[in-house]
Amino acid sequence: MNQEEAIIAGQCDRGGGYRELVLASPRIAATVRPGQFVHLRIPDLHGAVLRRPFSIYRAAGDNLHILYKNVGLGTTAMNRLEEGRQVSILGPLGNGFPLELNDRQPVLVAGGYGVAPLYYLAEKLREKGRLLVGGRTAQDILLIDEFTKLGWQVEVATDDGSSGRRGMVTVLLDELLDTAPAGRCVFYACGPDGMLKALAERALAHGLPAWLSLDKHMGCGGGACLACVTRIRTDDGSESWERVCKDGPVFAAREVVWE
Amino acid sequence: MNAATQPDISVKLAGLELKNPVMVASGTFGYGREYADLVDLNGLGAIMVKGILMEPWEGNRTPRMVEVRGGLINAIGLQNPGVEYFIKEELPFLRQYDVPVIVNVWGRTIDEYAQVCARLDSEPGVAALELNVSCPNVKHGGLAFGADPAMLAQVVKAARDVTKLPLIPKLSPQLFAIGEFAKVAEANGADAVSLTNTLPAMVIDVETRRPVLANKIGGLSGPAIHPVAVKLVRDAACAVKIPVIGMGGIENAADALEFIIAGASAVAVGTANFSEPQTALQVVDGIREYMQRHGFDSLAGLTGSLNME
Ligand SMILES: Cc1cc2nc3c(=O)[nH]c(=O)nc-3n(C[C@H](O)[C@H](O)[C@H](O)COP(=O)(O)OP(=O)(O)OC[C@H]3O[C@@H](n4cnc5c(N)ncnc54)[C@H](O)[C@@H]3O)c2cc1C
Ligand SMILES: Cc1cc2nc3c(=O)[nH]c(=O)nc-3n(C[C@H](O)[C@H](O)[C@H](O)COP(=O)(O)O)c2cc1C
Ligand code: FES
């Protein structure tokens, strides 16, 4: 883990309420792996005592890119971060996704900001595969062109049917699981708990490996405070609390106990 | 200013020799290891490690933490791997450093407090024991012991009987007459007292009309409790001769200096470690700078120098 005074290199709208923030952060950018995240201290956030965690969407040269949505106090204040401004970040944090495919075909399953870490993963995986992405409306679906440009096959589902299939991303998942090549898949997922849980159940039922990136509210981000824990079952059947910030955020679907 | 005129910020406290008066508070710094990449552990006055019980303890369900204006409320519930694991897996790492380790001890019964203290008594690398009789987040032990003077006396005495290590009972901000509790601790063999722990608190989600934390209540920490803690430290310091370690909402040197001027011999940084891991080291520099500016050459002269005229 590093602590770096990053410099804002710019930010812009990316649609669907998301903004892309670029931070010059050479030390963290040099080592960050897909699925890892940074803990960002938002300047001038009076009364706030915690940093905010964000996944890495891209790392290129000295720069880290994140995609964030305005959902509250901190993320709204992030809109005001101007070029040249200094912000303190901790990173790279967490374990990240395993890149070893073991001859399996990667299938990425995304909801919400989940496309961000999965895009960085798609850049780094040796094989291309498909992305199944869900959202409320067409507007909420991000990065389709980017994934397509990388050579990935993209399938979309929206609640209102305004893009792709109507329904949840599980509709796409069930279709995929009905086809023959499904037996060679490995899933990588990031999104709302409901989506992760639905994927985990299906992957386990089909005996397929799945890696899930979990989202828990965090304190320290570095394993010290035990705020971010999730219930994990080991192969011998015993259960314990593990830290999403340090032991995760990526866990195997078979380990995760849904509360 | 040359080296000869550098103020002496070392402290002798409860039999410990500290390089400086700035510790990190229990539960906010793990077992030191978690921050070793970022923070020069040797630059800290002491490390107060996360609360330890005899057996491994699961703690509470999640959510365990919520941010509020000026602070946060936590209900971790003292999750810890037990004293044997601590001795085997965490203590050896800390022993590599030249920094006193103060182990925060917790029990569900008076016996259990004593067992943990006895087990740690002869472990190399343990400098002192902080008795957590003030955690609001557990059903047994914790605040149940610290809120009743007779119980507090029994816990301190039971610990005193089994260890020669310095004992530092940690008091709750909820106590009505903090000075009386500090006296009880002193009379039963405490070498210092630390205060304060977190303040019992609650946040309600108005949409669901449910408490936000799984444990329903938690403990408030951070800047919001700082003035409360300063007053309590002042009251405790006036009541006892043993040293007081002040904590609650320290974010910078001025916050720490308030405790020291109020009578604290040392201070601890808690919640601020999360947003700025360097806080304790920055506070050390700030205290040194303050002492130079105000012509104090030793910390002892500053402690309790509050002017009430
Ligand atoms: C490992 C990880 C990676 C993440 N990656 C991204 C990303 O790439 N893009 C993105 O837009 N968001 C991401 N999030 C969610 C992001 O951290 C929250 O949206 C953000 O913390 C909200 O802060 P706020 O001050 O605007 O919201 P508030 O609601 O005002 O925040 C109050 C408190 O709750 C916490 N909080 C609120 N929502 C969340 C949440 N969903 N997850 C964790 N903490 C939360 C805040 O950190 C803060 O401590 C990630 C979360 C985690 C745990
Ligand atoms: C996440 C968290 C965990 C804590 N765990 C413990 C603990 O295990 N034992 C203890 O005595 N105090 C514990 N505390 C209390 C702190 O040590 C400290 O007394 C309190 O937070 C006030 O200081 P602060 O405002 O600087 O955080 C904890 C506090 C926090 C925020
Ligand atoms: S956020 Fe502190 S342990 Fe994970």
XYZ file of C-alpha atoms and ligand atoms in Angstrom:
656
model
C 0.000 0.000 0.000
C 1.176 3.493 -0.879
C -0.002 6.910 0.108
C 0.366 9.327 -2.738
C -0.480 12.978 -3.249
C -2.094 12.619 -6.651
C -2.722 15.547 -8.979
C -6.060 15.866 -10.757
C -5.320 15.625 -14.469
C -8.915 16.278 -15.525
C -12.440 14.997 -15.436
C -15.378 14.718 -17.807
C -18.929 13.388 -18.126
C -19.290 9.831 -19.311
C -23.091 9.636 -19.448
C -25.540 7.817 -17.227
C -24.631 10.182 -14.385
C -21.056 8.934 -14.351
C -17.933 11.088 -14.464
C -14.423 10.014 -15.342
C -11.723 11.384 -13.059
C -8.078 11.191 -14.081
C -5.402 11.360 -11.399
C -1.670 11.589 -11.958
C -0.414 9.087 -9.430
C 2.740 7.470 -10.795
C 3.566 5.111 -7.934
C 0.102 3.615 -7.648
C -0.501 3.601 -11.414
C 2.682 1.588 -11.905
C 1.551 -1.379 -9.845
C -2.257 -1.430 -9.715
C -3.936 -4.624 -10.930
C -7.515 -5.140 -12.185
C -10.034 -5.301 -9.351
C -7.913 -3.277 -6.973
C -9.111 0.084 -5.726
C -7.949 3.352 -4.224
C -9.171 5.164 -1.109
C -9.545 8.818 -1.914
C -9.573 11.700 0.535
C -11.911 14.278 -0.894
C -10.593 17.776 -0.118
C -12.747 20.383 1.629
C -15.309 17.819 2.702
C -15.957 19.507 6.018
C -17.372 17.252 8.681
C -16.422 14.075 6.803
C -13.906 11.822 8.537
C -13.660 9.008 5.999
C -12.071 8.506 2.623
C -14.120 7.089 -0.262
C -13.207 3.865 -2.139
C -13.135 3.701 -5.968
C -12.189 0.927 -8.353
C -9.616 1.487 -11.044
C -11.155 1.790 -14.491
C -7.876 2.297 -16.319
C -4.223 2.795 -15.500
C -2.014 4.202 -18.254
C 1.423 5.691 -17.766
C 1.322 7.895 -14.691
C -2.447 8.176 -14.711
C -5.222 6.414 -12.859
C -8.760 6.670 -14.164
C -11.879 6.139 -12.113
C -15.561 6.299 -13.024
C -17.773 7.673 -10.306
C -21.430 8.482 -9.881
C -22.853 11.268 -7.746
C -24.639 9.427 -4.997
C -23.938 11.546 -1.916
C -21.870 14.105 -0.100
C -18.424 13.014 -1.215
C -19.056 12.069 -4.812
C -20.955 15.327 -5.377
C -18.008 17.290 -3.992
C -15.731 15.406 -6.399
C -17.366 17.272 -9.296
C -15.617 20.409 -8.099
C -12.103 18.944 -8.207
C -10.233 21.056 -10.723
C -7.216 20.201 -12.792
C -3.989 20.603 -10.831
C -5.669 20.051 -7.469
C -3.842 17.719 -5.089
C -5.691 14.812 -3.499
C -4.377 12.155 -1.153
C -4.983 8.563 -2.217
C -4.153 5.223 -0.635
C -3.552 2.350 -2.982
C -3.405 -0.015 -4.641
C -5.801 -1.687 -2.189
C -7.284 -5.167 -2.139
C -6.413 -8.388 -3.897
C -7.813 -7.845 -7.394
C -9.113 -10.414 -9.878
C -7.024 -13.520 -10.644
C -5.815 -13.260 -14.249
C -5.125 -16.981 -14.739
C -7.959 -18.347 -16.886
C -7.023 -22.059 -16.700
C -8.235 -22.586 -20.282
C -11.636 -21.137 -19.516
C -13.593 -18.516 -21.439
C -14.037 -15.247 -19.503
C -17.557 -13.914 -19.024
C -17.816 -10.551 -17.295
C -21.067 -9.670 -15.523
C -21.577 -6.021 -14.640
C -24.079 -3.679 -13.032
C -23.650 -0.027 -12.029
C -20.036 1.074 -11.627
C -19.039 -2.602 -12.018
C -18.168 -2.000 -15.669
C -15.228 0.126 -14.506
C -13.071 -2.543 -12.799
C -14.222 -5.107 -15.363
C -13.006 -2.912 -18.212
C -9.526 -2.782 -16.708
C -9.738 -6.562 -16.306
C -10.785 -6.985 -19.959
C -7.708 -5.005 -20.981
C -5.444 -7.324 -19.032
C -6.938 -10.782 -19.612
C -5.133 -12.859 -22.217
C -8.372 -14.106 -23.846
C -11.332 -12.069 -24.982
C -14.817 -13.165 -24.088
C -18.165 -11.590 -23.419
C -19.593 -8.915 -21.217
C -23.120 -9.216 -19.859
C -24.217 -5.832 -18.588
C -27.437 -4.697 -16.949
C -28.961 -1.358 -15.962
C -32.265 0.426 -15.515
C -32.355 2.169 -18.880
C -30.163 2.495 -21.999
C -28.609 5.604 -20.402
C -27.251 3.602 -17.495
C -25.194 1.291 -19.697
C -21.631 2.508 -20.018
C -18.519 1.598 -21.982
C -20.139 -0.598 -24.626
C -18.048 0.928 -27.391
C -14.863 0.526 -25.365
C -15.468 -3.155 -24.706
C -16.403 -3.709 -28.359
C -13.239 -1.966 -29.503
C -11.203 -4.315 -27.298
C -12.799 -7.188 -29.197
C -15.270 -8.268 -26.539
C -18.799 -9.386 -27.326
C -21.299 -7.220 -25.415
C -24.812 -8.228 -24.388
C -27.116 -5.734 -22.722
C -30.228 -6.022 -20.582
C -32.291 -3.083 -19.314
C -35.227 -3.028 -16.914
C -37.332 -0.999 -19.381
C -36.086 -2.682 -22.551
C -34.705 0.615 -23.921
C -31.503 -1.190 -24.853
C -30.860 -4.902 -25.399
C -33.083 -7.431 -23.686
C -35.810 -6.377 -21.283
C -35.160 -7.559 -17.779
C -32.234 -8.118 -15.534
C -28.781 -9.263 -16.475
C -29.734 -12.707 -15.159
C -31.879 -13.140 -18.290
C -28.700 -13.007 -20.373
C -26.943 -15.245 -17.920
C -29.650 -17.914 -18.061
C -29.537 -17.895 -21.862
C -25.792 -18.319 -21.820
C -25.961 -21.157 -19.323
C -28.400 -23.010 -21.613
C -25.825 -23.128 -24.392
C -23.165 -25.776 -24.805
C -19.982 -23.640 -24.454
C -21.124 -22.467 -21.029
C -19.320 -25.394 -19.453
C -15.978 -23.750 -20.206
C -16.800 -20.354 -18.667
C -15.276 -18.488 -15.780
C -17.262 -15.535 -14.458
C -15.932 -12.214 -13.184
C -18.535 -9.911 -11.696
C -18.967 -6.532 -10.034
C -22.300 -4.884 -9.321
C -25.169 -4.792 -6.837
C -25.351 -7.564 -4.237
C -28.578 -8.948 -5.737
C -26.866 -9.427 -9.089
C -23.798 -11.019 -7.522
C -25.918 -13.373 -5.485
C -27.988 -14.428 -8.506
C -24.791 -15.101 -10.449
C -23.215 -16.991 -7.552
C -26.228 -19.316 -7.255
C -26.209 -20.084 -10.960
C -22.457 -20.564 -11.214
C -22.451 -22.907 -8.232
C -25.412 -24.890 -9.617
C -23.501 -25.367 -12.876
C -20.194 -26.086 -11.166
C -18.561 -23.051 -12.795
C -15.961 -20.792 -11.175
C -17.014 -17.208 -10.487
C -15.091 -14.281 -8.988
C -17.156 -11.593 -7.309
C -15.998 -8.103 -6.371
C -17.935 -7.033 -3.262
C -18.872 -3.541 -2.119
C -18.963 -2.781 1.613
C -18.809 0.505 3.457
C -15.236 1.107 4.514
C -13.335 2.878 7.239
C -9.581 2.616 6.945
C -9.413 0.726 3.632
C -6.253 -1.002 4.831
C -7.397 -3.863 7.053
C -7.134 -2.102 10.406
C -10.654 -1.185 11.508
C -12.753 -4.276 10.655
C -15.688 -2.198 9.389
C -15.881 -3.746 5.923
C -16.133 -7.438 6.759
C -18.159 -10.038 4.887
C -19.070 -13.604 5.835
C -16.759 -16.171 4.203
C -17.046 -19.966 4.297
C -13.867 -22.003 3.860
C -13.735 -25.437 2.235
C -13.891 -27.177 5.628
C -17.260 -25.494 6.226
C -16.156 -23.063 8.927
C -17.230 -19.441 8.655
C -15.477 -16.211 9.548
C -15.559 -12.478 8.859
C -13.020 -11.439 6.248
C -12.096 -7.885 5.327
C -13.367 -6.760 1.930
C -10.671 -4.062 1.762
C -7.743 -6.381 2.410
C -8.769 -10.024 1.901
C -11.076 -8.951 -0.968
C -12.761 -7.151 -2.597
C -12.657 -10.196 -4.898
C -13.873 -13.509 -3.460
C -14.762 -16.843 -5.079
C -18.544 -17.283 -5.331
C -18.383 -20.540 -3.396
C -16.833 -18.773 -0.382
C -19.360 -15.998 0.005
C -22.129 -16.424 2.588
C -25.035 -14.102 1.779
C -26.461 -12.459 4.893
C 16.972 26.416 15.965
C 19.836 24.038 16.708
C 19.629 20.590 18.248
C 20.619 21.783 21.705
C 17.498 23.886 22.004
C 15.119 21.226 20.696
C 12.440 20.783 23.345
C 12.342 17.450 25.106
C 9.095 15.770 24.137
C 9.853 12.411 25.722
C 7.518 11.240 28.484
C 7.875 8.884 31.414
C 4.471 7.500 32.070
C 3.280 4.527 34.108
C 6.794 3.115 34.085
C 7.082 3.494 30.301
C 9.589 5.654 28.527
C 8.003 7.175 25.460
C 9.911 9.053 22.776
C 6.980 11.377 22.439
C 3.472 11.666 23.884
C 1.511 10.708 20.766
C 0.071 7.193 20.592
C -2.376 5.612 18.196
C -5.677 4.505 19.756
C -6.915 0.957 20.065
C -9.045 -0.362 17.203
C -7.997 2.333 14.766
C -4.538 1.031 13.933
C -5.048 -2.742 13.833
C -1.946 -4.482 15.145
C 0.413 -1.917 13.641
C 1.232 -4.180 10.705
C -1.639 -2.769 8.653
C -0.040 0.685 8.614
C 3.630 -0.313 8.607
C 3.989 0.443 4.862
C 2.770 3.995 5.336
C 3.729 5.122 8.807
C 7.141 5.032 10.507
C 6.022 3.021 13.534
C 9.210 3.944 15.402
C 8.097 7.569 15.290
C 4.988 6.877 17.381
C 4.881 7.366 21.141
C 3.202 3.971 21.515
C 0.837 1.661 19.664
C -2.379 0.658 21.392
C -3.470 -2.462 19.563
C -7.015 -3.675 18.897
C -8.904 -5.118 21.893
C -7.960 -8.718 22.713
C -10.068 -11.376 24.427
C -9.019 -14.810 25.701
C -10.801 -16.605 22.838
C -11.340 -15.492 19.232
C -14.425 -13.266 19.025
C -16.619 -12.675 15.957
C -17.867 -9.187 16.661
C -21.111 -7.759 15.299
C -22.942 -8.100 12.000
C -22.640 -5.426 9.308
C -23.112 -2.526 8.741
C -20.589 -1.827 11.462
C -19.696 1.770 10.706
C -21.487 4.897 9.589
C -20.114 8.350 8.991
C -21.912 11.258 10.653
C -21.218 15.001 10.719
C -17.890 15.444 12.424
C -17.299 11.824 13.213
C -18.305 8.238 12.779
C -20.230 5.669 14.741
C -18.753 2.198 14.937
C -20.116 -1.063 16.234
C -17.325 -3.461 15.362
C -18.083 -5.418 18.527
C -14.446 -6.143 19.389
C -13.842 -8.732 16.695
C -10.440 -10.242 17.480
C -8.482 -13.461 16.932
C -7.872 -14.213 20.635
C -4.823 -13.777 22.816
C -2.925 -16.889 21.630
C -3.159 -15.858 18.000
C -2.102 -12.331 18.929
C 0.982 -13.620 20.737
C 1.929 -16.019 17.954
C 1.059 -14.059 14.815
C 0.994 -10.345 15.622
C 3.362 -9.668 18.495
C 6.546 -10.948 16.761
C 6.015 -8.413 13.993
C 5.655 -5.570 16.477
C 8.746 -6.682 18.393
C 10.902 -5.734 15.397
C 10.121 -2.103 16.100
C 11.383 0.232 18.751
C 7.940 1.334 19.922
C 6.062 0.410 23.108
C 3.076 -1.836 22.486
C 0.090 -1.325 24.752
C -2.346 -4.210 24.528
C -6.028 -3.355 24.873
C -7.618 -6.115 26.971
C -11.245 -7.089 27.142
C -13.179 -9.786 29.005
C -16.765 -10.932 29.361
C -16.157 -11.662 33.028
C -13.712 -10.333 35.593
C -11.947 -13.675 35.423
C -11.472 -13.310 31.710
C -9.850 -9.878 32.072
C -7.470 -11.435 34.579
C -6.750 -14.440 32.341
C -5.763 -12.271 29.380
C -3.603 -10.063 31.619
C -1.910 -13.105 33.160
C -1.262 -14.599 29.730
C 0.350 -11.374 28.480
C 2.265 -10.668 31.694
C 5.542 -12.254 30.705
C 5.340 -11.855 26.930
C 8.325 -9.923 25.628
C 7.221 -6.939 23.620
C 4.184 -6.050 25.703
C 4.846 -2.722 27.402
C 1.538 -2.165 29.176
C -2.083 -3.276 29.320
C -5.036 -1.011 28.663
C -8.200 -2.369 30.260
C -11.156 -1.718 28.023
C -13.990 -1.232 30.508
C -15.785 1.215 28.260
C -16.763 -0.373 24.941
C -20.425 0.345 24.193
C -20.636 -2.361 21.523
C -20.639 -5.631 23.426
C -23.356 -7.137 25.601
C -21.036 -8.575 28.228
C -17.989 -6.916 29.688
C -16.965 -3.569 28.254
C -19.042 -0.709 29.563
C -20.910 -3.052 31.910
C -17.759 -3.102 34.039
C -16.682 0.463 33.646
C -20.000 2.086 34.542
C -20.149 0.775 38.109
C -17.380 1.838 40.510
C -17.496 -1.455 42.435
C -17.118 -3.472 39.231
C -14.364 -1.203 37.966
C -12.514 -1.721 41.245
C -12.828 -5.481 40.900
C -11.569 -5.546 37.297
C -8.557 -3.378 38.060
C -7.752 -5.328 41.200
C -8.087 -8.689 39.479
C -5.728 -7.521 36.753
C -3.326 -6.017 39.312
C -3.128 -9.344 41.122
C -1.874 -11.204 38.052
C 0.501 -8.801 36.341
C 3.357 -6.440 37.030
C 2.806 -4.685 33.689
C 1.569 -1.113 33.856
C -2.240 -1.083 33.911
C -4.240 1.587 32.144
C -8.017 1.332 32.619
C -9.791 3.063 29.739
C -12.768 5.092 30.856
C -16.045 5.879 29.141
C -17.234 9.417 28.360
C -20.631 8.432 29.686
C -19.593 8.453 33.307
C -21.289 11.124 35.384
C -18.429 11.662 37.833
C -15.344 10.763 35.852
C -13.024 11.903 38.627
C -14.524 9.373 41.034
C -13.987 6.570 38.558
C -10.422 7.662 37.931
C -9.868 7.591 41.715
C -11.299 4.089 41.943
C -8.884 2.985 39.227
C -5.982 4.665 41.023
C -6.884 3.193 44.408
C -6.963 -0.316 42.971
C -3.549 -0.228 41.413
C -3.904 1.471 38.029
C -0.716 3.123 36.764
C -2.551 5.546 34.476
C -6.029 6.023 33.017
C -6.922 6.643 29.400
C -9.997 8.464 28.183
C -12.149 8.581 26.431
C -13.651 5.664 24.638
C -16.481 6.294 22.172
C -19.821 7.831 23.140
C -22.895 5.589 22.779
C -24.833 6.838 19.742
C -27.374 5.907 17.094
C -28.291 6.829 13.514
C -31.774 6.170 12.152
C -32.643 5.693 8.493
C -35.844 7.718 8.268
C -37.045 5.936 5.129
C -37.095 2.558 6.829
C -37.361 3.898 10.404
C -34.650 1.428 11.384
C -31.246 2.001 12.960
C -28.519 2.057 10.303
C -26.071 -0.116 12.234
C -26.778 -3.840 12.507
C -25.989 -3.582 16.219
C -28.514 -0.703 16.358
C -26.238 1.405 18.571
C -22.568 2.151 18.280
C -19.857 4.419 19.599
C -19.287 7.959 18.341
C -15.694 9.040 17.724
C -13.948 11.826 15.858
C -13.944 15.640 16.127
C -17.546 15.650 17.374
C -16.449 14.254 20.747
C -13.270 16.296 21.164
C -14.585 19.074 23.441
C -16.436 16.516 25.549
C -13.231 14.538 25.949
C -11.151 17.611 26.816
C -13.500 18.423 29.713
C -13.418 14.821 30.943
C -9.624 14.678 30.785
C -9.451 17.904 32.768
C -11.783 16.468 35.443
C -9.885 13.175 35.626
C -6.493 14.869 35.772
C -7.653 17.048 38.654
C -8.878 14.008 40.567
C -5.856 11.689 40.451
C -2.081 11.722 40.690
C -1.541 8.966 38.146
C -1.069 10.150 34.546
C -3.991 10.583 32.167
C -3.836 9.669 28.489
C -6.221 11.879 26.522
C -8.035 10.950 23.359
C -11.134 11.755 21.361
C -11.244 13.537 18.021
C -7.608 14.542 17.672
C -6.937 15.652 14.087
C -3.993 18.004 14.573
C -1.452 19.276 17.084
C -3.795 21.911 18.518
C -6.400 19.247 19.311
C -3.718 17.218 21.086
C -2.336 20.240 22.909
C -5.764 20.959 24.394
C -5.628 17.561 26.107
C -2.096 18.143 27.331
C -2.848 21.606 28.655
C -5.951 20.140 30.319
C -3.710 17.706 32.156
C -2.970 14.754 29.884
C 0.581 13.372 29.991
C 0.091 11.729 26.619
C -2.550 11.528 23.898
C -3.805 9.044 21.330
C -5.013 9.551 17.774
C -7.914 7.324 16.690
C -10.429 8.024 13.936
C -8.103 10.503 12.200
C -5.795 7.617 11.236
C -8.412 6.547 8.689
C -8.417 9.737 6.680
C -4.778 10.663 7.331
C -2.486 7.847 8.478
C 0.280 10.395 9.127
C -1.792 12.289 11.713
C 0.083 11.020 14.789
C 3.474 11.869 13.265
C 2.216 15.305 12.213
C 0.955 15.896 15.747
C 4.424 15.047 17.119
C 5.988 17.688 14.862
C 3.298 20.189 15.758
C 3.768 19.724 19.491
C 7.517 20.201 19.142
C 6.981 23.341 17.108
C 4.474 24.687 19.664
C 6.860 24.084 22.548
C 9.639 25.936 20.766
C 7.337 28.821 19.982
C 6.120 29.065 23.568
C 9.471 28.407 25.209
C 8.700 25.085 26.864
C 11.762 22.871 27.064
C 10.016 19.835 28.511
C 6.576 18.384 28.148
C 6.100 18.116 31.897
C 5.930 21.894 32.101
C 3.120 21.998 29.581
C 0.988 19.210 31.028
C -1.826 20.675 33.095
C -0.740 24.256 32.423
C -4.341 25.324 31.875
C -4.938 28.857 33.047
C -8.379 29.088 34.643
C -8.004 32.686 35.831
C -14.167 -1.604 -3.318
C -15.125 -0.530 -3.778
C -15.004 -0.004 -5.049
C -15.877 0.998 -5.490
N -15.720 1.481 -6.756
C -16.536 2.447 -7.216
C -16.386 2.974 -8.546
O -15.487 2.571 -9.292
N -17.257 3.930 -8.953
C -18.266 4.403 -8.122
O -19.021 5.283 -8.555
N -18.418 3.929 -6.880
C -17.589 2.967 -6.393
N -17.761 2.478 -5.109
C -18.813 3.054 -4.292
C -18.330 4.395 -3.718
O -17.326 4.150 -2.744
C -19.482 5.158 -3.074
O -20.381 5.547 -4.086
C -19.004 6.408 -2.335
O -18.260 6.040 -1.207
C -20.170 7.282 -1.918
O -19.676 8.402 -1.209
P -20.595 9.668 -0.976
O -19.910 10.521 0.010
O -20.950 10.301 -2.255
O -21.935 9.036 -0.405
P -22.592 9.156 1.102
O -23.763 8.354 1.044
O -22.719 10.633 1.404
O -21.443 8.550 1.928
C -21.574 8.308 3.309
C -20.641 7.188 3.695
O -21.098 5.947 3.140
C -20.121 5.382 2.297
N -20.779 4.782 1.112
C -21.928 5.202 0.527
N -22.238 4.395 -0.513
C -21.275 3.443 -0.575
C -21.041 2.332 -1.410
N -21.846 2.000 -2.416
N -19.944 1.580 -1.176
C -19.104 1.869 -0.159
N -19.295 2.916 0.657
C -20.355 3.692 0.459
C -19.206 6.512 1.930
O -17.915 6.063 1.582
C -19.215 7.324 3.183
O -18.362 6.770 4.145
C -16.902 1.472 -4.639
C -17.036 0.954 -3.362
C -16.163 -0.052 -2.915
C -16.319 -0.601 -1.543
C -13.347 1.487 14.491
C -12.997 1.693 15.922
C -12.632 0.601 16.713
C -12.305 0.767 18.043
N -11.934 -0.321 18.782
C -11.579 -0.165 20.087
C -11.122 -1.274 20.866
O -10.998 -2.405 20.392
N -10.829 -1.066 22.174
C -10.910 0.190 22.741
O -10.624 0.342 23.928
N -11.297 1.257 22.015
C -11.638 1.114 20.707
N -12.021 2.220 19.967
C -12.035 3.563 20.605
C -10.780 4.358 20.277
O -9.627 3.704 20.752
C -10.854 5.779 20.868
O -10.948 5.673 22.271
C -12.053 6.570 20.382
O -12.318 6.291 19.032
C -11.894 8.078 20.573
O -10.796 8.600 19.845
P -10.943 9.221 18.349
O -12.080 10.203 18.396
O -9.632 9.851 18.065
O -11.252 8.090 17.453
C -12.349 2.062 18.626
C -12.697 3.163 17.827
C -13.014 3.001 16.496
C -13.385 4.207 15.673
S -12.071 -0.755 5.848
Fe -10.951 -0.972 7.690
S -10.646 -3.121 7.702
Fe -11.568 -2.820 5.797
